[in-house]
Coordinates of C-alpha atoms in Angstrom, one line a residue:
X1 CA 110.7 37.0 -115.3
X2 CA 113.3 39.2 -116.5
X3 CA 114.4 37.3 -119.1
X4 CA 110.6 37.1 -120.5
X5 CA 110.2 41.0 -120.7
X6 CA 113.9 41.3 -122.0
X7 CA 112.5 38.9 -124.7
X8 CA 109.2 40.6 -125.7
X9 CA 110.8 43.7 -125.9
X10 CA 113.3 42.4 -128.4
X11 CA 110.7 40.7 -130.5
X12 CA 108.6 44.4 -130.7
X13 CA 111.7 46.5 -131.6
X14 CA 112.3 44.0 -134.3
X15 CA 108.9 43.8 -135.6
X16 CA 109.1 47.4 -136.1
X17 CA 112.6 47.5 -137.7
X18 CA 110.8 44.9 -140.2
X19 CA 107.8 46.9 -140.7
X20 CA 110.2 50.1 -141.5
X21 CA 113.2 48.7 -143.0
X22 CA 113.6 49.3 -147.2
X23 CA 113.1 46.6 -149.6
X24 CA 117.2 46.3 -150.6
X25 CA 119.3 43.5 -151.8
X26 CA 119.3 40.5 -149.9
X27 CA 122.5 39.0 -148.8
X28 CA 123.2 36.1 -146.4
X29 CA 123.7 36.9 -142.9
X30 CA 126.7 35.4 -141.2
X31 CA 124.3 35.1 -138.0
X32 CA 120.8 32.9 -137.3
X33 CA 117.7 35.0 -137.7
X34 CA 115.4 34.6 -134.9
X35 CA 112.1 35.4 -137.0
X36 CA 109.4 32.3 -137.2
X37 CA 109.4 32.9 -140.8
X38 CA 113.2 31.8 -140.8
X39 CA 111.9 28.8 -138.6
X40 CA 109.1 27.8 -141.1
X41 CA 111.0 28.7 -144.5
X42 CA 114.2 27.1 -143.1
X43 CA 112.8 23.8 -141.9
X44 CA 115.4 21.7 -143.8
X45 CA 118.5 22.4 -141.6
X46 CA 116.5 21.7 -138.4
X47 CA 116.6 18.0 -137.8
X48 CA 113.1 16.3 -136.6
X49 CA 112.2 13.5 -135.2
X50 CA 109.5 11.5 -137.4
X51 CA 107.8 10.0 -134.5
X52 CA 107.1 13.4 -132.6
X53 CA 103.4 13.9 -132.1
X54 CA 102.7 10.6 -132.9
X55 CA 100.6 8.6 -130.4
X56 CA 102.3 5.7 -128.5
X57 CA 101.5 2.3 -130.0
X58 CA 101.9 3.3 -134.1
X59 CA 104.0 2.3 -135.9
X60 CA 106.6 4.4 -137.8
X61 CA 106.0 4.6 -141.1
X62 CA 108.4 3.8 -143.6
X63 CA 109.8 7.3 -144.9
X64 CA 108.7 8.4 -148.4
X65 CA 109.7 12.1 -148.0
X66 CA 107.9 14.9 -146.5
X67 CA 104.8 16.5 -147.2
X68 CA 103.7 20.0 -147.2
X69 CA 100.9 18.3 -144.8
X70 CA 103.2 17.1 -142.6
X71 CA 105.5 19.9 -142.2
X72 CA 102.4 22.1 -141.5
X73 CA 101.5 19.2 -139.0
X74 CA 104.6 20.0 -137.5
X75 CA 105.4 23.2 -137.4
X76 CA 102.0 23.3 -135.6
X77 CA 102.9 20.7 -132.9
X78 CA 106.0 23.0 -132.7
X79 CA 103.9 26.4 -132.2
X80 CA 102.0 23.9 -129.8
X81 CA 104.9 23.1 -127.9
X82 CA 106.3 26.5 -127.7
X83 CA 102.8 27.6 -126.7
X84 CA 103.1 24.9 -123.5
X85 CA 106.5 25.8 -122.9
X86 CA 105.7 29.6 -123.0
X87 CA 102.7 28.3 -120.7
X88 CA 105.2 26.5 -118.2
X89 CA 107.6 29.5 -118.5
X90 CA 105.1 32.2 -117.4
X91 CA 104.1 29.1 -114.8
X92 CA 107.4 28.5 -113.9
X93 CA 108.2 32.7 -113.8
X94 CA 104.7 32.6 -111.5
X95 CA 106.1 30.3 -108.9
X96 CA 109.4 32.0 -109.0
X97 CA 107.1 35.3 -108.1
X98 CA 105.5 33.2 -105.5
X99 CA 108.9 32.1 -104.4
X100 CA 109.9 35.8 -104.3
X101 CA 106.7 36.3 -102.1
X102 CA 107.3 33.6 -99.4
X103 CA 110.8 34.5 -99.5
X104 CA 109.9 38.1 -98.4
X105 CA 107.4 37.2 -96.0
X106 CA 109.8 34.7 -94.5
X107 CA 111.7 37.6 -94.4
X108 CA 109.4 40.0 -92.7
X109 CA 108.9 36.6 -90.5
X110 CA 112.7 36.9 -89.8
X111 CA 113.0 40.3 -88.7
X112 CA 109.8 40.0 -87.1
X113 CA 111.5 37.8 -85.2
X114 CA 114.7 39.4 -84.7
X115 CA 112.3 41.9 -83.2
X116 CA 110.9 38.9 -80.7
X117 CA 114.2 38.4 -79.8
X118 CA 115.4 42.1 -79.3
X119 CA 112.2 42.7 -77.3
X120 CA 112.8 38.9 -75.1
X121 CA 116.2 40.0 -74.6
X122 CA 115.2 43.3 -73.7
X123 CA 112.6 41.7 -71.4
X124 CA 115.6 39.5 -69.8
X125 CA 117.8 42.1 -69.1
X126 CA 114.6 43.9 -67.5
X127 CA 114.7 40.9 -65.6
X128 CA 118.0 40.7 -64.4
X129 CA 118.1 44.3 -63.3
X130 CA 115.2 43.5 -61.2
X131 CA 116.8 40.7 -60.4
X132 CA 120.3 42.7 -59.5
X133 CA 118.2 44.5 -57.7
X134 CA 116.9 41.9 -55.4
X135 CA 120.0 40.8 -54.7
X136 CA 121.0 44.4 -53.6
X137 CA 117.7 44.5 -51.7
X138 CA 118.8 41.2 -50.4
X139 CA 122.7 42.2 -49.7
X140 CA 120.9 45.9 -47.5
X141 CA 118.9 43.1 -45.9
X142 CA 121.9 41.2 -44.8
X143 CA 123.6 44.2 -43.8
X144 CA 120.8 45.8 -41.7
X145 CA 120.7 42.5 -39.7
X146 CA 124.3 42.4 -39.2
X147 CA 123.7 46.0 -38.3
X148 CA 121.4 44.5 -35.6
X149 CA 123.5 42.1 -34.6
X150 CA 125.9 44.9 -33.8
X151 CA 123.3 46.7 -31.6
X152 CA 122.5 43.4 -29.6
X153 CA 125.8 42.9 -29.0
X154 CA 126.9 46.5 -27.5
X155 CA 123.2 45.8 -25.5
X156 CA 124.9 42.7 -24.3
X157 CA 127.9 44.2 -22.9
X158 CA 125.4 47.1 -21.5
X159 CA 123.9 44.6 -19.7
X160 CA 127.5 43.1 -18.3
X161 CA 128.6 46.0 -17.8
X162 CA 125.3 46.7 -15.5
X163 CA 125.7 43.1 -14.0
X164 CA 129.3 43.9 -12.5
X165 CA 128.3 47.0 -11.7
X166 CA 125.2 45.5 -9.3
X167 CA 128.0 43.1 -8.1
X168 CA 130.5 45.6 -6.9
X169 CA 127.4 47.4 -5.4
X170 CA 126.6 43.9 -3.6
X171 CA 130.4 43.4 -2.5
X172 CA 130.0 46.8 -0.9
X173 CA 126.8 45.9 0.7
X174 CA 128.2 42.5 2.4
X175 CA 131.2 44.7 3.5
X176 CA 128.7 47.3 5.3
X177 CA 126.5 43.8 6.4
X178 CA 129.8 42.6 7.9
X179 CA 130.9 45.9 9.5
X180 CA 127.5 46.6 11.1
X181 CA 127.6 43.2 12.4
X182 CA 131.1 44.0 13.7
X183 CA 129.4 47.2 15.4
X184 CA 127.0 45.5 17.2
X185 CA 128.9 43.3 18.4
X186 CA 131.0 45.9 19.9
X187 CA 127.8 47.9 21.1
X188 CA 126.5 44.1 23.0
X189 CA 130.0 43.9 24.8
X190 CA 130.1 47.8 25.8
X191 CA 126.7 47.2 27.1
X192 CA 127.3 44.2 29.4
X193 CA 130.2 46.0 30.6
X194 CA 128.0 49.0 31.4
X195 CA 125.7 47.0 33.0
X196 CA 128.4 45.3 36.1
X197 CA 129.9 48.9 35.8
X198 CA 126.6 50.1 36.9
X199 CA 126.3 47.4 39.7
X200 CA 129.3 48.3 41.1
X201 CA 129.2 52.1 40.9
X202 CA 125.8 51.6 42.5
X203 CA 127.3 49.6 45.4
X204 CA 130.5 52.6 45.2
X205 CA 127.4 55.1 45.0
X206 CA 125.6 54.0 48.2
X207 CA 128.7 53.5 50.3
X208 CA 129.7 57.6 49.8
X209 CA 126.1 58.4 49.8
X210 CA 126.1 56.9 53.4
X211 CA 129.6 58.8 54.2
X212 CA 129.2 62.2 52.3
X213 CA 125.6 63.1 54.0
X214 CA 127.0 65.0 56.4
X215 CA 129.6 67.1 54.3
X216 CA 129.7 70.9 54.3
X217 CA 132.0 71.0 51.0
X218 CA 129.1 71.5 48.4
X219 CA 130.2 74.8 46.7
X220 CA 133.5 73.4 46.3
X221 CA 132.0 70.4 45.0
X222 CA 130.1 72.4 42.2
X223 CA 133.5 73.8 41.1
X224 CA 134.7 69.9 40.5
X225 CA 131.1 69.3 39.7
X226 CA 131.9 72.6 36.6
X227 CA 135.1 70.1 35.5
X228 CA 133.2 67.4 35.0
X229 CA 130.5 69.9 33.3
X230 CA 133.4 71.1 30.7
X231 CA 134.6 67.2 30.4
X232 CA 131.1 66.5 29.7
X233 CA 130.4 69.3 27.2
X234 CA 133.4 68.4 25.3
X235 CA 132.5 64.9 24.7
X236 CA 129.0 66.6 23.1
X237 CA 130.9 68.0 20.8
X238 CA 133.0 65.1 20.1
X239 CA 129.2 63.9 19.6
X240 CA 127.9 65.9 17.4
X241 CA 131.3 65.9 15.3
X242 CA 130.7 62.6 14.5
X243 CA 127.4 63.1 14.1
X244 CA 127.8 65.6 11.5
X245 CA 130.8 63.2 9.7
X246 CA 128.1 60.4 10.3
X247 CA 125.6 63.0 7.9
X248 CA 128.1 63.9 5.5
X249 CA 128.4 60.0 5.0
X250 CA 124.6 59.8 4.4
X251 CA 124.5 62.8 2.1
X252 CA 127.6 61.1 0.5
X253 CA 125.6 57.6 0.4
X254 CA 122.5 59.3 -1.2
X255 CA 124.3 61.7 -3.9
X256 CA 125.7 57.9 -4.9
X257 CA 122.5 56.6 -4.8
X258 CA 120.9 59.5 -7.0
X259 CA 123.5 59.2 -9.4
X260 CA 122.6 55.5 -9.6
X261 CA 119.1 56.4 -10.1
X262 CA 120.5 58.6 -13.3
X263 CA 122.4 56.1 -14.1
X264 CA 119.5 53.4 -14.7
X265 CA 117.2 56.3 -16.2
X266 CA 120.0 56.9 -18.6
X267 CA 120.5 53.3 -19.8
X268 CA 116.2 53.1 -19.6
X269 CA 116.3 56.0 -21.9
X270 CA 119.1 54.4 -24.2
X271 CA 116.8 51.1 -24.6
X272 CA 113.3 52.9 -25.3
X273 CA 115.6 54.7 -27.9
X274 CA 116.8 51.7 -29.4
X275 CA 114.0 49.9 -29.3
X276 CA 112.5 52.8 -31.1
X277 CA 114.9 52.2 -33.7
X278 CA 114.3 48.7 -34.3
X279 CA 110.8 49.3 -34.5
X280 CA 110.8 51.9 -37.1
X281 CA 113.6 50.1 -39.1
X282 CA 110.9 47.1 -38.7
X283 CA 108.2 49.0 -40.1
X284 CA 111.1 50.5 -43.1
X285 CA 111.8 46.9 -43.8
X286 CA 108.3 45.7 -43.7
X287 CA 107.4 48.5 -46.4
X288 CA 110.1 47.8 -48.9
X289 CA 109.5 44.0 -48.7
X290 CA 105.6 44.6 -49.3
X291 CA 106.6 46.7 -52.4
X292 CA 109.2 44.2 -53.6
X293 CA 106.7 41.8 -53.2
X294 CA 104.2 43.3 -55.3
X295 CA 106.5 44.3 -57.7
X296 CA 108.0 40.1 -57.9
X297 CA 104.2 39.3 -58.1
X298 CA 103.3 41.5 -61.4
X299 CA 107.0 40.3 -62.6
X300 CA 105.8 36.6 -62.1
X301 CA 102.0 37.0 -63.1
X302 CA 104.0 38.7 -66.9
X303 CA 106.8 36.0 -66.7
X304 CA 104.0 33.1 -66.6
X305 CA 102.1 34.3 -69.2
X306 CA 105.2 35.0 -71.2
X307 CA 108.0 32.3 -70.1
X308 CA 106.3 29.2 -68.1
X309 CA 109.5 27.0 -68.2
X310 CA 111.4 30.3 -66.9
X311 CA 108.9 30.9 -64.5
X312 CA 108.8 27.1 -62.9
X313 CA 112.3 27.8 -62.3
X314 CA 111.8 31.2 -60.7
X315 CA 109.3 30.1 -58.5
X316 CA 111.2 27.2 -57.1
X317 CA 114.4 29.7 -56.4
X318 CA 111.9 32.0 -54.5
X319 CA 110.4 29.5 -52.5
X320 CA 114.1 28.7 -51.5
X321 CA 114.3 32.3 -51.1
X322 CA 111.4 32.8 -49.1
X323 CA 112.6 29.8 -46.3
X324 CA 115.7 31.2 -45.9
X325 CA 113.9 34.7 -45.6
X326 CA 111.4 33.2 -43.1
X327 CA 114.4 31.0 -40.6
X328 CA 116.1 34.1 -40.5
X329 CA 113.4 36.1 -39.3
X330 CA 112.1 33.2 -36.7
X331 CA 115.5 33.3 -35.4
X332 CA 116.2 37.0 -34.9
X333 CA 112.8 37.3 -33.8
X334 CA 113.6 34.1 -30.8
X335 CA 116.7 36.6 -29.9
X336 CA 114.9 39.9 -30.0
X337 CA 112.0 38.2 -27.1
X338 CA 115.1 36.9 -25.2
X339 CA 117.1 39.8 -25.1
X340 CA 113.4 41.3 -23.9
X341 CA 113.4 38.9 -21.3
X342 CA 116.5 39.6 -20.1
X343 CA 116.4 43.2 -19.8
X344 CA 112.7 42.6 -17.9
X345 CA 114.7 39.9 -15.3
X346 CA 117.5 42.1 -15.3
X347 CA 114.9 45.5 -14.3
X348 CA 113.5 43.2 -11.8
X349 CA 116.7 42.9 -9.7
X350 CA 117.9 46.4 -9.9
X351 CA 114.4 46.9 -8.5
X352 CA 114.9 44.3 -5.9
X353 CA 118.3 45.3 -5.3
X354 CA 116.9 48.7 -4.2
X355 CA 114.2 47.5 -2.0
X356 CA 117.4 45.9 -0.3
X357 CA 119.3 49.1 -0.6
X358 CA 116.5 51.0 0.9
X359 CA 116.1 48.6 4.1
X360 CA 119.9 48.7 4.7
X361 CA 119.2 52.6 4.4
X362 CA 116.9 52.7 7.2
X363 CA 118.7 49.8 9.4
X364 CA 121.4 52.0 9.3
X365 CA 119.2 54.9 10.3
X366 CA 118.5 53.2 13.3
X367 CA 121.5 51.9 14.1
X368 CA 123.1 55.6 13.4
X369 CA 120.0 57.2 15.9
X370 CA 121.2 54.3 18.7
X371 CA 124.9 55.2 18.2
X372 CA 123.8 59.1 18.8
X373 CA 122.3 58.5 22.7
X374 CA 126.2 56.4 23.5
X375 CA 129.4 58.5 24.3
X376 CA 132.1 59.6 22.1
X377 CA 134.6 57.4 23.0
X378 CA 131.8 54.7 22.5
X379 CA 130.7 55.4 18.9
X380 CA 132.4 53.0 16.1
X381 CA 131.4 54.2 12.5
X382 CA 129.1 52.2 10.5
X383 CA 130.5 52.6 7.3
X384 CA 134.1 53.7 6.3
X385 CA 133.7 56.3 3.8
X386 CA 135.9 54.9 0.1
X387 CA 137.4 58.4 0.1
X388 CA 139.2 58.6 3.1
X389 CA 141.8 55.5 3.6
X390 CA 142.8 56.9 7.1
X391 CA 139.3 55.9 8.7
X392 CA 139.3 52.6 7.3
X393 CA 143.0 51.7 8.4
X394 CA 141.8 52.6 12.1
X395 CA 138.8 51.0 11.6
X396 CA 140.5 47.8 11.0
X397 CA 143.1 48.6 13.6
X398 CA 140.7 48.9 15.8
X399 CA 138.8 45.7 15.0
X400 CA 142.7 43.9 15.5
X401 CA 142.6 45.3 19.1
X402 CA 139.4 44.7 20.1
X403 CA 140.8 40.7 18.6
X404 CA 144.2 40.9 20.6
X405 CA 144.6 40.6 24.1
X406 CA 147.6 43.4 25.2
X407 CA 149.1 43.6 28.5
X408 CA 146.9 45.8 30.6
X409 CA 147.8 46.3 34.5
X410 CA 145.3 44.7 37.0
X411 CA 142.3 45.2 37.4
X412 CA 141.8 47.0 41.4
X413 CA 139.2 45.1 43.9
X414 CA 137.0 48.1 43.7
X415 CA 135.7 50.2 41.0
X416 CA 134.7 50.1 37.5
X417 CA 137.7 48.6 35.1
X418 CA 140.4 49.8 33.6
X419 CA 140.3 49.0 29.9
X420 CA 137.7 51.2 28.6
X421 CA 137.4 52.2 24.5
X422 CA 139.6 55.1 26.1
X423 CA 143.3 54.4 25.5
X424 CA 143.7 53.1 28.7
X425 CA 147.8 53.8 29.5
X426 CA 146.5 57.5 29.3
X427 CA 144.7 58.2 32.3
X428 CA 144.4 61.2 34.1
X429 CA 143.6 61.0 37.9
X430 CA 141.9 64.0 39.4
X431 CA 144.2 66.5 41.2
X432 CA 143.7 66.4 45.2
X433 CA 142.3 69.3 47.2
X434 CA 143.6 69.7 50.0
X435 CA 141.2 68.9 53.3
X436 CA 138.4 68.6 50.0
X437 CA 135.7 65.8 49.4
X438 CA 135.3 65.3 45.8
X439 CA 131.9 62.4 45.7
X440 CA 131.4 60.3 42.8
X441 CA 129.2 62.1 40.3
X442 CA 127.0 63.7 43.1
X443 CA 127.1 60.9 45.4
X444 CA 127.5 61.5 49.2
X445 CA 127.9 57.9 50.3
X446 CA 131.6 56.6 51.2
X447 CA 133.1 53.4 49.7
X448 CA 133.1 50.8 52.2
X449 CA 135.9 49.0 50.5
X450 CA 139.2 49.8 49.5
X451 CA 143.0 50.5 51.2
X452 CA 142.2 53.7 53.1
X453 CA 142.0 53.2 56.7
X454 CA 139.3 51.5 58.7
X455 CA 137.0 53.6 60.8
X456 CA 136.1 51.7 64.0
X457 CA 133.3 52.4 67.1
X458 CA 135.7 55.0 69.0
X459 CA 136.2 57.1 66.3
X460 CA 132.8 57.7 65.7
X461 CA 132.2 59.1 68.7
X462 CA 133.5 62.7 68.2
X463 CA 132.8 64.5 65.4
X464 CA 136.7 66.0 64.3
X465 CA 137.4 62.3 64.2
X466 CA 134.2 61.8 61.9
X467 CA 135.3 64.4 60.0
X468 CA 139.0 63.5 59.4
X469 CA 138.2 59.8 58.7
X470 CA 135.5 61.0 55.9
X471 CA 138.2 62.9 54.6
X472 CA 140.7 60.3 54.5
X473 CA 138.5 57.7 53.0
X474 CA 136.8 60.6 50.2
X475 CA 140.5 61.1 49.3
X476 CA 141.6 56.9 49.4
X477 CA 138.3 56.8 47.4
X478 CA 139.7 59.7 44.4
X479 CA 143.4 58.0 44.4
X480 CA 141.3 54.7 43.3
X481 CA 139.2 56.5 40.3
X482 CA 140.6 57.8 37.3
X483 CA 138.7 60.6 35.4
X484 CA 137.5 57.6 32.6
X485 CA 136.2 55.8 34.8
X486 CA 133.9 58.6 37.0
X487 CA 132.6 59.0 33.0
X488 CA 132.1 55.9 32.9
X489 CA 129.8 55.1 36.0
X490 CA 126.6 55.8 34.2
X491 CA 123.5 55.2 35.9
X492 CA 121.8 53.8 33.0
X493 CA 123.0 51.6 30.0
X494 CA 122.5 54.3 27.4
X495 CA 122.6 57.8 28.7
X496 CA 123.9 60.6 27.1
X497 CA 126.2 63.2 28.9
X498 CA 123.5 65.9 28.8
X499 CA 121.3 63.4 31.1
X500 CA 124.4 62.6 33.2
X501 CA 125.0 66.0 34.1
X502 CA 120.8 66.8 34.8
X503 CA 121.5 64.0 37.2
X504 CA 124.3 65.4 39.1
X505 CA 122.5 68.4 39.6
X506 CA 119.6 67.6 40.8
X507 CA 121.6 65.5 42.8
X508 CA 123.1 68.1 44.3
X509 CA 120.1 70.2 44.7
X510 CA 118.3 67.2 46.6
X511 CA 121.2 66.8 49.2
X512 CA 121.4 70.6 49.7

């Protein structure tokens, strides 16, 4: 195309250099003119072949020299072919133009899709970022279930920790079992031997009723009678000592029960708060994953409209995804409902437990308001209190005794025995009055056994010898009795001392 202006041009500027130029001596130029006129006048140096132009099939005719007719012939089939080959230039320059054309517009095809590209690859790495981000949604995922794992396991050692707890609290509960067993035990023994002490001091009773009816010692009697008031007084106090330490035990007892009762609200507090927290990280993780999902569904719904093949393949990676999503949550949410069951079973026996704690409560009660009608010297405490060491060593040295069989001295022919809960080496026997009756708690009667002397028919004839051989036998009757065992000729099986000494008075007032 260039070449054809470049050439038009040239022809122009030298048509008007020929139109201008002066008419001047012509001498031969050492280079080819270019003018058709050169072409047409210089004909003879241009060789020609004599069979151009002629149709196929003639036959060449013999050469006789050239005619004007025939150069004019030619030189026209010459214009003509330069006409057809200016023809097929400006054709040939027409599809280079149209060449030119596609070429551009396979160009602007090109960056059109360069563009395509930059925008698909901008697309993909839209993609992977959300797809980055999955996978960090996915990693927060992972470590807020480890994060619950965590929290199951410090509720599973809450729960051991609870479970031993309960046990040391039943240990301690089959230790009081077994001590209150051990107690009544003791109480069933004292009683029986209350019971033939009563028999006998009622036989002892009768005798120095029948002896001491006629005696005129009663104001003397009252002052013994006061003794035994003081002795008797004492051991109330001794009473109500231990029933005050017998209190302070219960008080102890419930300010450990109370705490208990914190306890339990505290760790019933502690699992409403963390199930709190599960719940509302639930609901958290619920939100994000319905947002995620809508945002993977408009991802997928542009990816299948955009990228099928890609999409095929993103859709079978989520459904892989997805199951894994969906075992992990079936599992966690197997363990959540039997960690609930657990804590409900585990609720259940604490509240069991104190039902039980509460009925040992009151049995103890009761025992506590049986022990508080025996003596001093009878009472064994129910339950050792964890504080003091002291009272459980003689607790359990008492229990060894009670086992053992020591060497005691003989038991006399008449009388209550010897070995009393009262350390029995220790006894203290009355002091004698002189030309004084002393009777048994009141009684008036004279023993009819014993060592003292007998009293036959003669001597009951006078009343100095009445009178002397009451004395002697009120005196042989004192040397037999120790002061624990006047205390311990009760009239009843469980009286208190109070009762003992209402009984001695009106006693008293009734012989009077």
């Amino acid at each position: 195309m260039d070449s054809g202006r470049r050439s038009r041009s040239g022809s122009r500027d030298r048509d008007s250099r020929r139109r201008h130029k002066k008419h001047r001596h012509k001498r031969r130029s050492r280079t080819r003119s270019r003018s058709r006129s050169y072409e047409r006048n210089g004909t003879a140096g241009i060789h020609i072949n004599p069979a151009f132009g002629l149709p196929p099939g003639t036959v060449q005719p013999q050469p006789m020299g050239y005619s004007a007719s025939q150069l004019l012939q030619t030189n026209n089939m010459l214009e003509a072919e330069i006409h057809r080959l200016k023809a097929a230039l400006n054709a040939a320059q027409g599809g280079q133009q149209i060449e030119a054309q596609r070429c551009q517009m396979l160009q602007q095809e090109l960056r059109n899709a360069q563009i395509q590209r930059d925008q698909a690859n901008k697309r993909c790495n839209e993609i992977m970022s959300e797809r980055r981000m999955m996978n960090d949604s996915k990693v927060e995922m992972a470590n807020r279930i480890n994060g619950l794992e965590v929290a199951n396991r410090m509720l599973r050692d809450d729960v051991t920790q609870a479970r031993n707890a309960t046990e040391a609290k039943e240990e301690e509960i089959r230790a009081i079992t077994y001590q209150s067993e051990i107690v009544r035990q003791q109480i069933n023994a004292l009683n029986e031997r209350n019971a033939a002490l009563k028999t006998k001091c009622e036989t002892v009773v009768a005798q120095n009723r029948q002896q001491h009816e006629e005696m005129e010692a009663r104001q003397k009697f009252v002052q013994g009678a006061q003794l035994n008031v003081k002795k008797a007084e004492a051991d109330l106090q001794l009473a109500n000592a231990e029933i005050q330490r017998l209190l302070r035990e219960l008080d102890s007892s419930q300010q450990l029960e109370n705490s208990s009762i914190t306890d339990k609200r505290n760790i019933e507090e502690e699992l409403i708060r963390k199930e709190d927290e599960i719940r509302l990280a639930n609901y958290k993780s619920a939100t994000l994953l319905k947002a995620a999902n809508d945002k993977i569904e408009k991802l997928e719904l542009r990816l299948k409209q955009e990228k099928p093949a890609v999409h095929n393949e993103m859709t079978v990676f989520q459904e892989t995804i997805y199951i894994a999503i969906e075992t992990i949550k079936t599992t966690y949410e197997k363990q959540l409902s039997r960690m609930e069951e657990e804590i409900e079973h585990l609720k259940a026996e604490k509240l069991k437990q104190e039902q039980q704690q509460i009925m040992m409560e009151e049995e103890e009660d009761a025992v506590v308001q049986n022990l508080e009608e025996l003596p001093a010297y009878l009472k064994t405490p129910m339950r050792p209190d964890p504080t003091k060491m002291e009272g459980l060593k003689k607790t359990i040295q008492v229990k060894i005794r009670l086992d053992e069989e020591p060497e005691r001295p003989a038991r006399p022919a008449s009388g209550p025995p010897v070995d009393s809960p009262v350390t029995w080496h220790q006894r203290k026997p009355f002091e004698r009055l002189p030309a004084m009756v002393v009777p048994l708690f009141g009684t008036t009667e004279a023993p009819s056994t014993g060592p003292g002397p007998s009293i036959s028919s003669e001597d009951l004839i006078t009343s100095s010898t009445i009178e002397s051989t009451s004395d002697e036998i009120s005196i042989a009757a004192c040397n037999q009795f120790s002061e624990e065992d006047l205390l311990l000729a009760e009239p009843t099986d469980m009286i208190s001392p109070s009762q003992l000494l209402d009984l001695d008075e009106q006693t008293l007032l009734g012989g009077e």
